[in-house]
Short mmCIF file of C-alpha atoms in Angstrom, two decimals:
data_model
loop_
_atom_site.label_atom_id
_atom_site.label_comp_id
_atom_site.label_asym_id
_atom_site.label_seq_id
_atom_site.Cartn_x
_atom_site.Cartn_y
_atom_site.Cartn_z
CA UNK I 1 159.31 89.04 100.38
CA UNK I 2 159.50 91.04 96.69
CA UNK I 3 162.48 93.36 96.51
CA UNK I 4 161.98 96.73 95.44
CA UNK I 5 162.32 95.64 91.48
CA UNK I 6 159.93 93.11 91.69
CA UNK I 7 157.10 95.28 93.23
CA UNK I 8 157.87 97.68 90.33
CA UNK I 9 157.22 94.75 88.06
CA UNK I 10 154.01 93.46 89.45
CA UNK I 11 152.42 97.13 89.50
CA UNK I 12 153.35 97.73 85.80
CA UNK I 13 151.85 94.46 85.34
CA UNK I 14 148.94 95.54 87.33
CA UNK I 15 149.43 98.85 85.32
CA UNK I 16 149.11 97.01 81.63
CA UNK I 17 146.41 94.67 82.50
CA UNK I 18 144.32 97.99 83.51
CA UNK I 19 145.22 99.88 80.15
CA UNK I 20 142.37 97.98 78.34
CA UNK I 21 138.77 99.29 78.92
CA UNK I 22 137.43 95.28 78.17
CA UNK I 23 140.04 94.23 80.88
CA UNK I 24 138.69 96.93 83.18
CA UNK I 25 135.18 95.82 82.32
CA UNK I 26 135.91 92.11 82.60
CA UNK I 27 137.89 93.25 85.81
CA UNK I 28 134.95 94.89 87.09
CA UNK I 29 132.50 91.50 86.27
CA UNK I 30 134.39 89.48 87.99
CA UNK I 31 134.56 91.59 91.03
CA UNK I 32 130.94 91.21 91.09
CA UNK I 33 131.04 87.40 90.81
CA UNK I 34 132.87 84.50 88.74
CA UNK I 35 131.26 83.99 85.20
CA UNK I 36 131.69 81.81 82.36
CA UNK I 37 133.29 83.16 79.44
CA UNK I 38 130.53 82.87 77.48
CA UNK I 39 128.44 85.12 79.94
CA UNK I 40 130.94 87.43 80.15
CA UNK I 41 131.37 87.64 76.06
CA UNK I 42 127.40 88.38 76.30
CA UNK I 43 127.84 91.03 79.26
CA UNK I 44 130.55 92.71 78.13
CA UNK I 45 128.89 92.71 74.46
CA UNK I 46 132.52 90.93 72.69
CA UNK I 47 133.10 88.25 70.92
CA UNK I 48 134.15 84.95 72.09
CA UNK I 49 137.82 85.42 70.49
CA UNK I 50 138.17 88.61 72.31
CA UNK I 51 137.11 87.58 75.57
CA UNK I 52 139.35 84.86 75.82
CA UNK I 53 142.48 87.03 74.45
CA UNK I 54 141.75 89.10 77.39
CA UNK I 55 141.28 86.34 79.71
CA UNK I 56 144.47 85.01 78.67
CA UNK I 57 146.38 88.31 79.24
CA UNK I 58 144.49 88.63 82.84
CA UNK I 59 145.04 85.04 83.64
CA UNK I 60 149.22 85.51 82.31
CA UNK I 61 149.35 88.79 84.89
CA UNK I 62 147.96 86.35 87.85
CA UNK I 63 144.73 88.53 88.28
CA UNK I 64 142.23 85.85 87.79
CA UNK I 65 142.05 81.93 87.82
CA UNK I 66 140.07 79.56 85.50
CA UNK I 67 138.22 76.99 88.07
CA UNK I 68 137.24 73.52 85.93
CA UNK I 69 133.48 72.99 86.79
CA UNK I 70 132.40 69.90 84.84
CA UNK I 71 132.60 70.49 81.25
CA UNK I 72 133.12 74.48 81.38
CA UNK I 73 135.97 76.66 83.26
CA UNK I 74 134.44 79.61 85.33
CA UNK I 75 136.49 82.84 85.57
CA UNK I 76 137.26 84.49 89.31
CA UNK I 77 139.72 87.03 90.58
CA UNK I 78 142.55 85.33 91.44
CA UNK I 79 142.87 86.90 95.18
CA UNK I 80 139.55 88.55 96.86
CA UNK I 81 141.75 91.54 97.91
CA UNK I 82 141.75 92.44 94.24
CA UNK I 83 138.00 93.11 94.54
CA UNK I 84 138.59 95.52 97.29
CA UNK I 85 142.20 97.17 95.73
CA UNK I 86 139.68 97.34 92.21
CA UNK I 87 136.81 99.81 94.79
CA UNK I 88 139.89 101.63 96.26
CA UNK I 89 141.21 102.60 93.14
CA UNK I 90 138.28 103.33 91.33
CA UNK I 91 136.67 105.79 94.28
CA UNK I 92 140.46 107.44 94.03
CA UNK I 93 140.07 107.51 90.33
CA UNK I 94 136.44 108.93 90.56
CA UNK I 95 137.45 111.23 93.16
CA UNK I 96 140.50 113.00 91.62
CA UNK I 97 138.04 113.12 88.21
CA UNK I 98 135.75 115.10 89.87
CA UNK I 99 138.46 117.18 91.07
CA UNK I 100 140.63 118.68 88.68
CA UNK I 101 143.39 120.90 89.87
CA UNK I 102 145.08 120.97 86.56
CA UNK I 103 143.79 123.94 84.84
CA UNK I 104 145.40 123.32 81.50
CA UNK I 105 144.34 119.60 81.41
CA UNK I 106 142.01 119.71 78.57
CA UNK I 107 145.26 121.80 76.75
CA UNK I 108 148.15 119.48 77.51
CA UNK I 109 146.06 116.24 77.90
CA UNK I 110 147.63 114.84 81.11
CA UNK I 111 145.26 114.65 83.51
#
């Protein structure tokens, strides 16, 4: 069971790995289905070097796995509930842009 600290921890964890737009993107592929890195460099329009620093940093949170298939590792989401938690939070997120109650967003840039 995670203590109160350690739930804090894995959601700013959670938090940081969803800070980069390539994560979100490579986030967002992999919800779709495992890839290769190199078909996910070519989707996601980075290069190799990139993709696989942000692999790393995904793979160092615990949101995806590398699976060995022969020669090649393929990329998946490391739980399938992330694929679901991933359309929860980006209706929420869509919802609440659609939706601004803050009048002097634009002014104070918070929202």
């Amino acid at each position: 069971m995670l203590t109160l600290a350690s739930e804090v921890e894995v959601l700013a964890r959670f938090g940081r790995a969803l800070a980069d737009p390539i994560r979100c993107r490579l986030l967002l592929a992999l919800r779709e289905a495992p890839a290769h890195p190199s078909d996910l460099a070519e989707q996601l329009g980075v290069s190799r070097t990139r993709l696989s620093n942000h692999l790393a940093c995904l793979r160092d949170c615990g949101l995806v796995v590398a699976v060995p298939v022969g020669r090649r590792t393929r990329y998946e989401l490391a739980d399938p509930r992330f694929a679901h938690a991933l359309d929860d939070l980006r209706s929420a997120v869509v919802a609440i842009e659609t939706d601004r109650t803050c009048a002097d967003a634009a002014d104070k840039g918070c929202c």
